[in-house]
mmCIF file of C-alpha atoms and ligand atoms in Angstrom:
data_model
loop_
_atom_site.group_PDB
_atom_site.id
_atom_site.type_symbol
_atom_site.label_atom_id
_atom_site.label_comp_id
_atom_site.label_asym_id
_atom_site.label_seq_id
_atom_site.Cartn_x
_atom_site.Cartn_y
_atom_site.Cartn_z
ATOM 1 C CA MET A 1 -44.594 -230.487 -79.478
ATOM 2 C CA ALA A 2 -48.115 -231.062 -78.385
ATOM 3 C CA GLY A 3 -48.933 -231.297 -74.404
ATOM 4 C CA PHE A 4 -45.824 -229.534 -73.508
ATOM 5 C CA PRO A 5 -45.667 -225.439 -73.242
ATOM 6 C CA ALA A 6 -43.352 -224.215 -76.110
ATOM 7 C CA ALA A 7 -39.900 -223.964 -74.839
ATOM 8 C CA ARG A 8 -38.646 -220.819 -76.198
ATOM 9 C CA PRO A 9 -34.996 -220.011 -75.472
ATOM 10 C CA ARG A 10 -35.412 -216.965 -77.528
ATOM 11 C CA ARG A 11 -37.407 -215.036 -74.968
ATOM 12 C CA LEU A 12 -34.240 -214.693 -73.206
ATOM 13 C CA ARG A 13 -32.727 -213.138 -75.952
ATOM 14 C CA ARG A 14 -35.291 -210.222 -76.908
ATOM 15 C CA THR A 15 -33.582 -207.315 -75.747
ATOM 16 C CA ALA A 16 -30.324 -206.014 -74.592
ATOM 17 C CA ALA A 17 -31.318 -205.863 -70.992
ATOM 18 C CA LEU A 18 -32.703 -209.389 -70.675
ATOM 19 C CA ARG A 19 -29.614 -210.919 -72.279
ATOM 20 C CA ARG A 20 -27.102 -209.038 -69.632
ATOM 21 C CA LEU A 21 -29.460 -210.005 -67.123
ATOM 22 C CA ALA A 22 -29.141 -213.873 -68.086
ATOM 23 C CA ALA A 23 -25.703 -213.640 -68.925
ATOM 24 C CA GLN A 24 -23.504 -216.630 -66.924
ATOM 25 C CA THR A 25 -20.020 -215.416 -67.794
ATOM 26 C CA THR A 26 -18.522 -212.195 -67.435
ATOM 27 C CA VAL A 27 -14.733 -211.130 -68.075
ATOM 28 C CA THR A 28 -13.458 -208.215 -65.466
ATOM 29 C CA PRO A 29 -10.565 -206.354 -66.195
ATOM 30 C CA SER A 30 -8.967 -207.647 -62.797
ATOM 31 C CA ASP A 31 -8.982 -211.206 -64.568
ATOM 32 C CA LEU A 32 -6.720 -210.135 -67.068
ATOM 33 C CA VAL A 33 -2.940 -210.338 -67.498
ATOM 34 C CA LEU A 34 -0.952 -208.304 -70.164
ATOM 35 C CA PRO A 35 2.556 -209.834 -71.275
ATOM 36 C CA LEU A 36 5.087 -207.517 -71.671
ATOM 37 C CA PHE A 37 8.846 -207.548 -73.758
ATOM 38 C CA VAL A 38 11.339 -205.335 -72.204
ATOM 39 C CA LYS A 39 14.905 -205.386 -74.653
ATOM 40 C CA GLU A 40 17.849 -204.286 -73.152
ATOM 41 C CA GLY A 41 20.323 -201.918 -74.865
ATOM 42 C CA ILE A 42 17.391 -200.332 -77.281
ATOM 43 C CA GLY A 43 16.627 -196.777 -77.849
ATOM 44 C CA GLN A 44 13.593 -196.994 -79.080
ATOM 45 C CA PRO A 45 10.660 -199.468 -78.719
ATOM 46 C CA GLN A 46 10.750 -202.199 -81.549
ATOM 47 C CA PRO A 47 7.536 -203.480 -83.234
ATOM 48 C CA VAL A 48 6.970 -207.103 -83.480
ATOM 49 C CA GLY A 49 6.286 -207.791 -87.056
ATOM 50 C CA ALA A 50 3.980 -210.874 -86.553
ATOM 51 C CA MET A 51 1.935 -209.264 -83.670
ATOM 52 C CA PRO A 52 0.822 -205.990 -84.823
ATOM 53 C CA GLY A 53 0.293 -203.551 -81.828
ATOM 54 C CA VAL A 54 2.870 -205.399 -79.678
ATOM 55 C CA VAL A 55 6.362 -204.229 -79.137
ATOM 56 C CA GLN A 56 9.578 -205.022 -77.671
ATOM 57 C CA HIS A 57 9.531 -202.103 -74.974
ATOM 58 C CA THR A 58 12.370 -200.091 -73.066
ATOM 59 C CA LEU A 59 12.574 -199.490 -69.654
ATOM 60 C CA ASP A 60 10.763 -196.279 -70.173
ATOM 61 C CA SER A 61 8.373 -197.332 -72.426
ATOM 62 C CA LEU A 62 7.674 -200.469 -70.436
ATOM 63 C CA ARG A 63 6.862 -198.134 -67.381
ATOM 64 C CA LYS A 64 4.511 -196.210 -69.506
ATOM 65 C CA ALA A 65 2.793 -199.468 -70.840
ATOM 66 C CA VAL A 66 2.223 -201.114 -67.067
ATOM 67 C CA ALA A 67 0.931 -197.419 -65.795
ATOM 68 C CA GLU A 68 -1.759 -197.521 -68.687
ATOM 69 C CA ALA A 69 -2.777 -201.048 -67.683
ATOM 70 C CA ALA A 70 -2.917 -200.464 -64.186
ATOM 71 C CA GLN A 71 -5.093 -197.517 -65.337
ATOM 72 C CA ALA A 72 -7.394 -199.750 -67.242
ATOM 73 C CA GLY A 73 -7.607 -201.963 -64.193
ATOM 74 C CA VAL A 74 -5.874 -204.615 -65.539
ATOM 75 C CA GLY A 75 -5.113 -207.158 -62.938
ATOM 76 C CA GLY A 76 -1.283 -207.679 -63.514
ATOM 77 C CA VAL A 77 1.620 -208.091 -66.010
ATOM 78 C CA ILE A 78 4.083 -210.687 -67.103
ATOM 79 C CA LEU A 79 7.464 -209.649 -67.989
ATOM 80 C CA PHE A 80 9.846 -211.349 -70.312
ATOM 81 C CA GLY A 81 13.253 -209.953 -70.307
ATOM 82 C CA ILE A 82 15.852 -209.949 -73.334
ATOM 83 C CA PRO A 83 19.413 -209.671 -72.506
ATOM 84 C CA ALA A 84 22.033 -207.782 -74.891
ATOM 85 C CA ALA A 85 24.474 -211.100 -74.581
ATOM 86 C CA LYS A 86 23.223 -214.606 -74.476
ATOM 87 C CA ASP A 87 25.387 -217.800 -73.236
ATOM 88 C CA GLY A 88 24.812 -221.294 -72.994
ATOM 89 C CA ARG A 89 23.790 -220.837 -68.919
ATOM 90 C CA GLY A 90 21.547 -218.061 -69.698
ATOM 91 C CA SER A 91 23.914 -215.836 -67.169
ATOM 92 C CA ALA A 92 21.901 -213.001 -67.591
ATOM 93 C CA ALA A 93 18.763 -214.444 -66.336
ATOM 94 C CA ASP A 94 19.890 -214.465 -62.517
ATOM 95 C CA ASP A 95 22.292 -211.491 -62.871
ATOM 96 C CA PRO A 96 21.000 -208.550 -60.141
ATOM 97 C CA ALA A 97 21.888 -206.246 -62.804
ATOM 98 C CA GLY A 98 19.908 -207.784 -65.711
ATOM 99 C CA ILE A 99 17.275 -206.624 -67.619
ATOM 100 C CA ILE A 100 14.275 -208.482 -66.322
ATOM 101 C CA GLN A 101 15.302 -207.547 -62.602
ATOM 102 C CA ALA A 102 15.958 -203.883 -63.869
ATOM 103 C CA ALA A 103 12.341 -204.097 -65.339
ATOM 104 C CA LEU A 104 10.910 -205.559 -62.009
ATOM 105 C CA GLY A 105 12.563 -202.395 -60.370
ATOM 106 C CA VAL A 106 10.936 -200.013 -62.476
ATOM 107 C CA VAL A 107 7.697 -201.731 -62.732
ATOM 108 C CA THR A 108 7.231 -202.305 -58.976
ATOM 109 C CA ALA A 109 8.309 -198.805 -58.345
ATOM 110 C CA GLU A 110 5.576 -197.313 -61.064
ATOM 111 C CA THR A 111 2.778 -199.082 -59.799
ATOM 112 C CA GLY A 112 3.357 -200.544 -55.965
ATOM 113 C CA ASP A 113 0.574 -202.938 -55.456
ATOM 114 C CA ALA A 114 -1.906 -201.655 -58.083
ATOM 115 C CA LEU A 115 -1.326 -204.548 -60.145
ATOM 116 C CA ALA A 116 0.242 -207.875 -59.611
ATOM 117 C CA VAL A 117 3.686 -208.184 -61.218
ATOM 118 C CA MET A 118 4.639 -211.759 -62.659
ATOM 119 C CA ALA A 119 8.041 -212.053 -63.994
ATOM 120 C CA ASP A 120 8.125 -215.127 -66.632
ATOM 121 C CA LEU A 121 11.024 -217.720 -65.406
ATOM 122 C CA CYS A 122 12.691 -219.786 -68.154
ATOM 123 C CA LEU A 123 16.156 -219.862 -70.147
ATOM 124 C CA CYS A 124 14.998 -219.792 -73.735
ATOM 125 C CA GLU A 125 15.218 -215.804 -74.109
ATOM 126 C CA TYR A 126 18.856 -216.021 -72.258
ATOM 127 C CA THR A 127 20.598 -218.843 -73.713
ATOM 128 C CA ASP A 128 22.926 -218.680 -77.074
ATOM 129 C CA HIS A 129 21.256 -222.107 -77.990
ATOM 130 C CA GLY A 130 17.799 -220.890 -77.544
ATOM 131 C CA HIS A 131 16.667 -223.816 -75.174
ATOM 132 C CA CYS A 132 14.626 -223.352 -72.058
ATOM 133 C CA GLY A 133 17.393 -225.380 -70.005
ATOM 134 C CA VAL A 134 20.782 -226.126 -70.065
ATOM 135 C CA LEU A 135 22.155 -228.515 -72.349
ATOM 136 C CA THR A 136 23.869 -232.155 -71.723
ATOM 137 C CA PRO A 137 27.192 -232.868 -73.855
ATOM 138 C CA ALA A 138 24.859 -234.645 -75.970
ATOM 139 C CA GLY A 139 22.753 -231.588 -76.555
ATOM 140 C CA GLY A 140 19.645 -232.489 -74.821
ATOM 141 C CA VAL A 141 18.393 -230.301 -72.177
ATOM 142 C CA ASP A 142 19.532 -231.474 -68.763
ATOM 143 C CA ASN A 143 16.571 -231.532 -66.266
ATOM 144 C CA ASP A 144 18.042 -231.439 -63.257
ATOM 145 C CA ALA A 145 21.039 -229.013 -63.948
ATOM 146 C CA THR A 146 18.357 -226.997 -65.077
ATOM 147 C CA LEU A 147 16.454 -226.758 -61.792
ATOM 148 C CA GLU A 148 19.304 -225.149 -60.383
ATOM 149 C CA ARG A 149 19.644 -222.543 -62.556
ATOM 150 C CA TYR A 150 15.586 -221.777 -62.315
ATOM 151 C CA ALA A 151 16.175 -221.937 -58.308
ATOM 152 C CA ALA A 152 18.593 -219.070 -58.509
ATOM 153 C CA ILE A 153 16.631 -216.928 -61.311
ATOM 154 C CA ALA A 154 13.236 -217.212 -58.977
ATOM 155 C CA VAL A 155 15.421 -215.960 -55.814
ATOM 156 C CA ALA A 156 16.679 -212.910 -57.862
ATOM 157 C CA GLN A 157 13.240 -212.091 -59.701
ATOM 158 C CA ALA A 158 11.721 -212.073 -55.774
ATOM 159 C CA ALA A 159 14.624 -210.031 -54.655
ATOM 160 C CA ALA A 160 14.057 -207.561 -57.573
ATOM 161 C CA GLY A 161 10.359 -207.198 -56.396
ATOM 162 C CA ALA A 162 8.406 -209.856 -58.382
ATOM 163 C CA ASP A 163 4.938 -210.530 -56.652
ATOM 164 C CA MET A 164 4.777 -213.980 -58.605
ATOM 165 C CA VAL A 165 7.423 -215.827 -60.575
ATOM 166 C CA ALA A 166 6.082 -218.137 -63.653
ATOM 167 C CA PRO A 167 8.382 -221.097 -64.408
ATOM 168 C CA SER A 168 7.460 -221.935 -67.953
ATOM 169 C CA GLY A 169 10.626 -224.472 -68.859
ATOM 170 C CA MET A 170 8.439 -227.605 -68.495
ATOM 171 C CA MET A 171 11.281 -229.211 -66.382
ATOM 172 C CA ASP A 172 10.025 -231.904 -64.142
ATOM 173 C CA GLY A 173 10.374 -230.650 -60.396
ATOM 174 C CA GLN A 174 10.625 -227.233 -61.485
ATOM 175 C CA VAL A 175 8.097 -225.695 -59.075
ATOM 176 C CA GLY A 176 9.216 -227.999 -56.160
ATOM 177 C CA ALA A 177 12.708 -226.683 -56.770
ATOM 178 C CA ILE A 178 11.724 -223.185 -56.963
ATOM 179 C CA ARG A 179 9.358 -223.211 -54.045
ATOM 180 C CA SER A 180 12.661 -224.668 -51.924
ATOM 181 C CA ALA A 181 14.731 -221.737 -52.988
ATOM 182 C CA LEU A 182 12.222 -219.195 -52.215
ATOM 183 C CA ASP A 183 11.851 -220.497 -48.948
ATOM 184 C CA ARG A 184 15.077 -220.824 -48.082
ATOM 185 C CA ALA A 185 15.750 -217.272 -49.102
ATOM 186 C CA GLY A 186 12.823 -215.909 -47.144
ATOM 187 C CA TYR A 187 10.586 -215.233 -49.806
ATOM 188 C CA HIS A 188 8.089 -217.350 -48.515
ATOM 189 C CA ASP A 189 5.265 -214.877 -49.806
ATOM 190 C CA THR A 190 6.656 -214.945 -53.311
ATOM 191 C CA VAL A 191 3.738 -216.721 -55.517
ATOM 192 C CA ILE A 192 4.435 -219.567 -58.229
ATOM 193 C CA CYS A 193 2.237 -219.253 -60.887
ATOM 194 C CA ALA A 194 2.958 -222.551 -62.840
ATOM 195 C CA TYR A 195 2.828 -223.133 -66.684
ATOM 196 C CA ALA A 196 1.395 -226.426 -65.670
ATOM 197 C CA MET A 197 0.207 -227.683 -68.790
ATOM 198 C CA LYS A 198 2.137 -225.975 -71.656
ATOM 199 C CA TYR A 199 1.653 -227.616 -75.005
ATOM 200 C CA ALA A 200 4.695 -227.959 -77.665
ATOM 201 C CA SER A 201 2.424 -225.761 -79.815
ATOM 202 C CA ALA A 202 3.067 -224.078 -83.491
ATOM 203 C CA PHE A 203 0.988 -221.207 -81.724
ATOM 204 C CA TYR A 204 4.387 -219.540 -79.787
ATOM 205 C CA GLY A 205 5.945 -218.956 -83.448
ATOM 206 C CA PRO A 206 5.351 -215.134 -83.124
ATOM 207 C CA PHE A 207 6.425 -215.233 -79.694
ATOM 208 C CA ARG A 208 9.836 -216.904 -80.604
ATOM 209 C CA GLU A 209 10.054 -213.403 -82.787
ATOM 210 C CA ALA A 210 9.287 -211.135 -79.973
ATOM 211 C CA ALA A 211 11.070 -212.816 -77.062
ATOM 212 C CA GLU A 212 14.178 -213.613 -79.424
ATOM 213 C CA GLY A 213 14.019 -217.260 -78.215
ATOM 214 C CA ALA A 214 13.555 -219.593 -81.013
ATOM 215 C CA PRO A 215 15.868 -222.832 -80.427
ATOM 216 C CA GLN A 216 18.608 -222.853 -82.841
ATOM 217 C CA PHE A 217 18.485 -226.695 -83.332
ATOM 218 C CA GLY A 218 15.788 -229.407 -82.543
ATOM 219 C CA ASP A 219 12.522 -228.197 -80.839
ATOM 220 C CA ARG A 220 11.023 -228.244 -77.473
ATOM 221 C CA ALA A 221 9.044 -231.592 -77.944
ATOM 222 C CA ALA A 222 11.388 -233.564 -75.683
ATOM 223 C CA TYR A 223 10.071 -230.987 -72.628
ATOM 224 C CA GLN A 224 6.711 -229.263 -73.614
ATOM 225 C CA ALA A 225 3.494 -231.648 -73.509
ATOM 226 C CA ASP A 226 2.527 -233.349 -76.809
ATOM 227 C CA PRO A 227 -0.970 -232.274 -78.131
ATOM 228 C CA SER A 228 -2.209 -235.478 -78.309
ATOM 229 C CA ALA A 229 -1.307 -236.726 -74.839
ATOM 230 C CA GLY A 230 -3.598 -237.416 -72.263
ATOM 231 C CA ASP A 231 -1.558 -236.273 -69.314
ATOM 232 C CA ALA A 232 -2.507 -232.890 -68.599
ATOM 233 C CA LEU A 233 -4.440 -233.764 -65.089
ATOM 234 C CA ARG A 234 -1.169 -235.497 -63.928
ATOM 235 C CA GLU A 235 1.149 -232.706 -64.721
ATOM 236 C CA ILE A 236 -0.965 -230.419 -62.734
ATOM 237 C CA MET A 237 -1.365 -232.262 -59.863
ATOM 238 C CA LEU A 238 2.343 -232.420 -59.777
ATOM 239 C CA ASP A 239 2.551 -228.809 -59.852
ATOM 240 C CA LEU A 240 0.069 -228.605 -57.129
ATOM 241 C CA ASP A 241 1.948 -231.282 -54.937
ATOM 242 C CA GLU A 242 4.880 -229.356 -55.469
ATOM 243 C CA GLY A 243 3.504 -225.899 -54.241
ATOM 244 C CA ALA A 244 2.370 -224.376 -57.273
ATOM 245 C CA ASP A 245 -0.387 -221.571 -56.063
ATOM 246 C CA ILE A 246 -1.880 -220.925 -59.396
ATOM 247 C CA VAL A 247 -1.675 -223.313 -62.323
ATOM 248 C CA MET A 248 -1.703 -222.027 -65.991
ATOM 249 C CA VAL A 249 -2.653 -224.138 -69.676
ATOM 250 C CA LYS A 250 -1.567 -222.963 -72.389
ATOM 251 C CA PRO A 251 -2.308 -222.193 -75.344
ATOM 252 C CA ALA A 252 -5.753 -221.252 -74.459
ATOM 253 C CA LEU A 253 -8.217 -221.585 -77.373
ATOM 254 C CA PRO A 254 -7.249 -224.831 -79.020
ATOM 255 C CA TYR A 255 -6.756 -226.477 -75.531
ATOM 256 C CA LEU A 256 -10.261 -225.385 -73.965
ATOM 257 C CA ASP A 257 -11.244 -228.770 -72.893
ATOM 258 C CA VAL A 258 -8.076 -228.849 -70.563
ATOM 259 C CA VAL A 259 -8.471 -225.679 -69.222
ATOM 260 C CA SER A 260 -11.898 -227.162 -68.283
ATOM 261 C CA ALA A 261 -10.865 -229.896 -66.814
ATOM 262 C CA ALA A 262 -8.286 -228.255 -64.880
ATOM 263 C CA ALA A 263 -11.004 -225.971 -63.217
ATOM 264 C CA ALA A 264 -13.170 -228.686 -62.368
ATOM 265 C CA ALA A 265 -10.241 -230.440 -60.779
ATOM 266 C CA VAL A 266 -8.159 -228.272 -58.804
ATOM 267 C CA PRO A 267 -8.717 -226.066 -55.815
ATOM 268 C CA VAL A 268 -6.587 -223.136 -56.980
ATOM 269 C CA PRO A 269 -7.443 -220.647 -59.560
ATOM 270 C CA VAL A 270 -6.703 -222.037 -63.209
ATOM 271 C CA ALA A 271 -4.912 -219.340 -65.422
ATOM 272 C CA ALA A 272 -4.953 -219.742 -69.439
ATOM 273 C CA TYR A 273 -2.530 -218.263 -71.867
ATOM 274 C CA GLN A 274 -3.940 -216.757 -74.976
ATOM 275 C CA VAL A 275 -0.658 -217.023 -76.770
ATOM 276 C CA SER A 276 0.885 -214.747 -79.562
ATOM 277 C CA GLY A 277 -0.065 -217.613 -82.372
ATOM 278 C CA GLU A 278 -3.998 -216.779 -81.139
ATOM 279 C CA TYR A 279 -3.304 -212.954 -81.181
ATOM 280 C CA ALA A 280 -1.538 -212.840 -84.462
ATOM 281 C CA MET A 281 -4.010 -215.383 -86.379
ATOM 282 C CA ALA A 282 -6.903 -212.872 -85.204
ATOM 283 C CA GLU A 283 -5.102 -209.633 -85.909
ATOM 284 C CA ALA A 284 -4.198 -211.024 -89.288
ATOM 285 C CA ALA A 285 -7.707 -211.717 -90.109
ATOM 286 C CA VAL A 286 -8.666 -208.065 -88.854
ATOM 287 C CA ALA A 287 -6.231 -206.515 -90.911
ATOM 288 C CA ASN A 288 -7.801 -208.265 -93.750
ATOM 289 C CA GLY A 289 -10.922 -207.021 -93.180
ATOM 290 C CA TRP A 290 -12.387 -210.481 -92.350
ATOM 291 C CA LEU A 291 -12.871 -210.456 -88.787
ATOM 292 C CA GLU A 292 -14.480 -207.923 -86.569
ATOM 293 C CA ARG A 293 -11.475 -206.911 -83.854
ATOM 294 C CA GLU A 294 -13.622 -205.838 -80.761
ATOM 295 C CA ARG A 295 -15.859 -208.849 -81.305
ATOM 296 C CA VAL A 296 -13.242 -211.309 -81.366
ATOM 297 C CA ILE A 297 -11.594 -210.200 -78.211
ATOM 298 C CA ALA A 298 -14.616 -210.133 -76.480
ATOM 299 C CA GLU A 299 -15.709 -213.860 -77.711
ATOM 300 C CA THR A 300 -12.301 -215.396 -77.130
ATOM 301 C CA LEU A 301 -11.923 -213.937 -73.808
ATOM 302 C CA THR A 302 -15.496 -214.889 -72.825
ATOM 303 C CA SER A 303 -14.809 -218.446 -74.081
ATOM 304 C CA ILE A 304 -11.847 -218.701 -72.476
ATOM 305 C CA ARG A 305 -13.170 -217.898 -69.096
ATOM 306 C CA ARG A 306 -16.897 -219.809 -69.791
ATOM 307 C CA ALA A 307 -14.340 -223.104 -69.756
ATOM 308 C CA GLY A 308 -13.170 -222.240 -66.154
ATOM 309 C CA ALA A 309 -10.095 -219.725 -66.315
ATOM 310 C CA SER A 310 -10.024 -217.733 -63.506
ATOM 311 C CA ILE A 311 -7.185 -215.654 -64.960
ATOM 312 C CA ILE A 312 -6.375 -214.974 -68.540
ATOM 313 C CA LEU A 313 -2.914 -213.774 -70.045
ATOM 314 C CA SER A 314 -3.616 -211.722 -72.959
ATOM 315 C CA TYR A 315 -1.986 -209.556 -75.227
ATOM 316 C CA TRP A 316 -5.368 -207.440 -75.425
ATOM 317 C CA ALA A 317 -5.368 -207.098 -71.814
ATOM 318 C CA THR A 318 -5.431 -203.483 -71.701
ATOM 319 C CA GLU A 319 -7.376 -202.900 -74.996
ATOM 320 C CA ALA A 320 -9.975 -205.736 -73.444
ATOM 321 C CA ALA A 321 -10.142 -204.128 -69.900
ATOM 322 C CA ARG A 322 -11.168 -200.958 -71.746
ATOM 323 C CA LEU A 323 -13.963 -202.279 -73.811
ATOM 324 C CA LEU A 324 -15.437 -204.297 -70.660
ATOM 325 C CA GLY A 325 -14.738 -201.532 -68.167
HETATM 326 C C1 PBG B 401 9.124 -219.751 -72.999
HETATM 327 C C2 PBG B 401 7.649 -219.035 -73.326
HETATM 328 C C3 PBG B 401 7.363 -219.676 -74.413
HETATM 329 C C4 PBG B 401 5.841 -218.908 -74.279
HETATM 330 C C5 PBG B 401 5.836 -218.161 -73.047
HETATM 331 N N1 PBG B 401 7.014 -218.579 -72.388
HETATM 332 C C6 PBG B 401 7.812 -219.789 -75.670
HETATM 333 C C7 PBG B 401 7.948 -221.185 -75.941
HETATM 334 O O1 PBG B 401 8.049 -222.077 -75.222
HETATM 335 O O2 PBG B 401 8.567 -221.493 -77.096
HETATM 336 C C8 PBG B 401 5.225 -218.521 -75.510
HETATM 337 C C9 PBG B 401 4.026 -217.456 -75.239
HETATM 338 C C10 PBG B 401 3.269 -216.843 -76.355
HETATM 339 O O3 PBG B 401 3.496 -217.433 -77.721
HETATM 340 O O4 PBG B 401 2.571 -215.558 -76.386
HETATM 341 N N2 PBG B 401 9.513 -220.740 -72.430
#
């Protein structure tokens, strides 16, 4: 190194104060969104086996969980409803008396505008076959018939008080169909957070237990994106053109390249969903004493933020907000 002043990156690492000062990535509680499951017809919260610490809520336990999240400074919650009865078209999803609409009512009454209230908008929790749309006679998912269902669900969720709807079914044209339906019904201010690039991922396994939405036959590869495909920006741009206010990438950690590309390309906030399998993987290792829980939470959230996500959905949101706050 003769002739050069010694480059010593360690200078900025010597004390905690210097490290804090030099930090370029911070996660704040208001960046975080907590996913919550609410099930119709149960008397007590039901633990989700593969997701230690996560439950299917009753309306009452949901209200408490949302109040705790708001208290910790979490930026938002996203609600998933599990109806008592399912059918081929997912009728409970847009029933004004259905579980998700009831949950939205309870949550918005509890929190007012203290945090953003999102509703996941999909059919897989509501259909008896477990697919994200209605089926053709041949057993495929009928894209355009599904859009009509999504439009009706969006209006029902907006009417029940959702600040934001989050379509997660990966049908072509879903954002445009939902935007038109919301506008026609007078819900011009309802935000659309599009699951713009949602991969057909093995990391959703535990969620399917939590939301009881596993496909009863086949898989979701004909509508969710292929992990090895290169069409992420195209999907994201289509959603923007159709009126998405926020675009989401999912899962998060295995797809940080996509989060980063999206953040560089779009002029709207990018959200990333740290999904059930990411949570389960870490919790299982923690339970074995193989990983340190709080460090894993902080490091994974920091990494997702560093890749460019401005909003992070995480089952650790309330706990992380307390750690950070
Ligand atoms: C429903 C939906 C899924 C997730 C969010 N919305 C499951 C799926 O597509 O199979 C996964 C979330 C998670 O794994 O935490 N379409």
